[in-house]
Coordinates of C-alpha atoms in Angstrom, one line a residue:
X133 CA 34.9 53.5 112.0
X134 CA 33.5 54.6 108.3
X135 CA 29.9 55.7 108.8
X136 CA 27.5 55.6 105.4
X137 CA 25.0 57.9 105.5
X138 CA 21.9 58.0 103.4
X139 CA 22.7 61.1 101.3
X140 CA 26.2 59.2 99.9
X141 CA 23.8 57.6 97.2
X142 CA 21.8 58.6 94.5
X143 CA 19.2 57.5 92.3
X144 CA 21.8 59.0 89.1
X145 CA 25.0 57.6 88.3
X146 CA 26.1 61.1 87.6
X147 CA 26.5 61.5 91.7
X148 CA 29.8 61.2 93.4
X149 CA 29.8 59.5 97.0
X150 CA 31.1 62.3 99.8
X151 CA 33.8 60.8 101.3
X152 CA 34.1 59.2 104.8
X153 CA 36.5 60.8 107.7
X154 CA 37.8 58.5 110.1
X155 CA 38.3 60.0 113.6
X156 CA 42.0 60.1 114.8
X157 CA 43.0 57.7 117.1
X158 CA 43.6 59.1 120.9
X159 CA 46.6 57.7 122.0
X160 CA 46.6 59.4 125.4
X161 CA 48.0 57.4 128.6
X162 CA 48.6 58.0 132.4
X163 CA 52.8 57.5 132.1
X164 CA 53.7 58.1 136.0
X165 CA 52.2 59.3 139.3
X166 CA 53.2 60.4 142.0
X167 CA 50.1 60.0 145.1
X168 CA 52.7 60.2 148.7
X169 CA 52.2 63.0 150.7
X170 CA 50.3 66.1 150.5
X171 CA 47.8 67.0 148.0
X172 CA 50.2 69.8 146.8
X173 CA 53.0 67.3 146.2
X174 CA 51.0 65.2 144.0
X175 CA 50.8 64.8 140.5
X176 CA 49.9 62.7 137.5
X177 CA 51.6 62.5 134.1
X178 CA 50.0 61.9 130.9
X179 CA 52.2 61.4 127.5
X180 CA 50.7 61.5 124.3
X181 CA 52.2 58.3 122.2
X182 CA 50.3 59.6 119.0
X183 CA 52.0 61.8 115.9
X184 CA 48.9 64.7 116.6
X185 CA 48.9 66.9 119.5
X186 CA 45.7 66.5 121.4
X187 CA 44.1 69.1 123.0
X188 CA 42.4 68.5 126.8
X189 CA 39.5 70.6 126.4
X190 CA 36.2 68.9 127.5
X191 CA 38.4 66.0 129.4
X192 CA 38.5 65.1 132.9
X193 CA 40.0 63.2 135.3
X194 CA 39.3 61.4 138.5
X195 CA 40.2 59.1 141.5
X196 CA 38.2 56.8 143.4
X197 CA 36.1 60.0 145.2
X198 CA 35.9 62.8 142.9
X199 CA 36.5 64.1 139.1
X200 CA 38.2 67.3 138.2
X201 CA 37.9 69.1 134.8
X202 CA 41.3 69.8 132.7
X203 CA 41.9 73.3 131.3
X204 CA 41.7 73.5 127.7
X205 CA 45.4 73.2 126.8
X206 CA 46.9 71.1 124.1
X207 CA 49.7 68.3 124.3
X208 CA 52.1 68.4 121.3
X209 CA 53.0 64.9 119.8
X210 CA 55.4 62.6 121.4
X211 CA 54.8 64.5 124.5
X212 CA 54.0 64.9 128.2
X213 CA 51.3 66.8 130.1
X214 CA 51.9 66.8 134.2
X215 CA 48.6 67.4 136.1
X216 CA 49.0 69.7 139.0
X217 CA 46.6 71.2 141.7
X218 CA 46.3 74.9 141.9
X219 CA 48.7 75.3 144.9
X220 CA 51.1 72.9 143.4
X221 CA 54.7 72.4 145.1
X222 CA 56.1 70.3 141.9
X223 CA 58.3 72.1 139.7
X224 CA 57.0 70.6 136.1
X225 CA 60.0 70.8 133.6
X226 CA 60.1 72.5 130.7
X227 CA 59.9 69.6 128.4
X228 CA 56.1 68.7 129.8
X229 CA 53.1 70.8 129.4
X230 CA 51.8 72.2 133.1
X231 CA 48.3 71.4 133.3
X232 CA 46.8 73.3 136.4
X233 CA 43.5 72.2 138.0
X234 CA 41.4 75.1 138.3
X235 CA 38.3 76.2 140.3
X236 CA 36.5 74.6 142.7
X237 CA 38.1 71.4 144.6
X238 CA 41.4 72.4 142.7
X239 CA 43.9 72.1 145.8
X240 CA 43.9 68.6 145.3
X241 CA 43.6 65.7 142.4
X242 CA 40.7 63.8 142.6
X243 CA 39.6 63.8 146.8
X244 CA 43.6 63.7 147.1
X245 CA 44.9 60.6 145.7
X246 CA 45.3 57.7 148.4
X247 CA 48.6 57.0 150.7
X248 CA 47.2 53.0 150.8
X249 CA 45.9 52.8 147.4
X250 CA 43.3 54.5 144.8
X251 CA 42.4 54.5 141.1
X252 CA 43.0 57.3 138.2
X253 CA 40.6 57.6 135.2
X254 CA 41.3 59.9 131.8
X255 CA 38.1 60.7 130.4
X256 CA 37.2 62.5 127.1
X257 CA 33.7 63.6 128.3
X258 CA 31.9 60.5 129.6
X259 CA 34.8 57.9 127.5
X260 CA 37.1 56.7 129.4
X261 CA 40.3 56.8 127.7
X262 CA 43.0 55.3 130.0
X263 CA 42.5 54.0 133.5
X264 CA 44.9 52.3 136.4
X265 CA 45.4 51.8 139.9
X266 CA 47.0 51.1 142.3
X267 CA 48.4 49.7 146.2
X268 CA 44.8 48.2 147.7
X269 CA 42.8 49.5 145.0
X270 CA 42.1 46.9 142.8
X271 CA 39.1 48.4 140.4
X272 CA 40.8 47.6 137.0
X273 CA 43.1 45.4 137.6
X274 CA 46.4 44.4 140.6
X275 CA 48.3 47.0 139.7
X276 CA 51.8 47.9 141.8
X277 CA 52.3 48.3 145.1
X278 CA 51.9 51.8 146.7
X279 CA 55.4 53.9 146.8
X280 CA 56.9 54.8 149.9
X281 CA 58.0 58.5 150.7
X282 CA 58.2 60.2 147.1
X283 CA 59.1 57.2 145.0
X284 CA 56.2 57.1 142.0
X285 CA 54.7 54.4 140.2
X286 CA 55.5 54.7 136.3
X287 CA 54.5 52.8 132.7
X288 CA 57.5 50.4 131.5
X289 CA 58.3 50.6 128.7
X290 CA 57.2 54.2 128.8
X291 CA 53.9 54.8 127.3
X292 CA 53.2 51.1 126.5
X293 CA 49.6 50.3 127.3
X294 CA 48.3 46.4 127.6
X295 CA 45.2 47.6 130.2
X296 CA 47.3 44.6 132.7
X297 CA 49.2 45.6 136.1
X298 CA 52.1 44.3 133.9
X299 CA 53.1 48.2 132.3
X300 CA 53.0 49.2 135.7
X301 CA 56.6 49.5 138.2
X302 CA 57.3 51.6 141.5
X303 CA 60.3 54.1 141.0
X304 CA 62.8 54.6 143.2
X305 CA 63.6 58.0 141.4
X306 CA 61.2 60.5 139.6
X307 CA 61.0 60.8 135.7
X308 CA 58.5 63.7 135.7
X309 CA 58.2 65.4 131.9
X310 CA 60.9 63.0 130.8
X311 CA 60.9 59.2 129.5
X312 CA 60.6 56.6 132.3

């Protein structure tokens, strides 16, 4: 978007127009969760498909019952950020960026993402930036089925969003911090 504003004119032809920035595109996406079990055992990945690193502060994210700020921490480009609760089990590899829920409500990711089914937003403040869901929760669109035991349900081709159920598979094997 290119926004004019009133002082890039002048009454003299002398005057030289400021020039317009144009926001950078957020190319931030859910990748691959993992919602079985207990809240400690649960975890979201996000990848960041754009050539900027993105930084988190001032985002959010939340399930069908409750939203949880991120910490301020930054995704490099080409990368992957694993959301965690504060008394995580999930060893997060070093090729991700942990991202820790902290404060209040932080044992858990959203009110504890759903065994049967639920929904996960990525907001940037009130904008919701990528959205999906999954098993009997059918808010944005049929996504997959819900994974047995501690299979996951993952983006493929990895990072490809269409905003269908179509980018969406069950794993029979995790990809955390890596390509699916």
């Amino acid at each position: 978007n290119s926004f004019t504003s009133a002082s890039q004119f002048s009454a003299t032809p002398s005057a030289t127009p400021t020039p317009t920035v144009t926001p950078v595109q957020l190319s931030l996406v859910i990748n691959e969760i993992q919602p079985q079990g207990t809240a400690p055992a649960e975890w979201v990945e996000i990848y960041n498909k754009s050539n900027s690193p993105i930084n988190l502060s001032g985002w959010n994210i939340s399930d069908n019952s409750d939203q949880d700020n991120l910490p301020a921490v930054t995704i490099p480009a080409l990368s992957y950020g694993v959301i965690v609760t504060s008394n995580t089990t999930v060893s997060v590899p070093s090729s991700a960026v942990k991202i820790q829920l902290i404060g209040a409500g932080s044992t858990q990711i959203g009110g504890s993402l759903s065994n049967t089914g639920d929904r996960f937003t990525l907001k940037n403040g009130l904008a919701i930036i990528d959205a999906m869901d999954y098993g009997d929760d059918h808010t944005y669109f049929i996504g997959p089925n819900t994974p047995a035991g501690i299979k996951t349900v993952s983006r493929i081709p990895n990072g490809v969003d269409t905003d269908t159920g179509a980018d969406w598979t069950t794993n029979t094997t995790s990809t955390i911090g890596v390509s699916n």
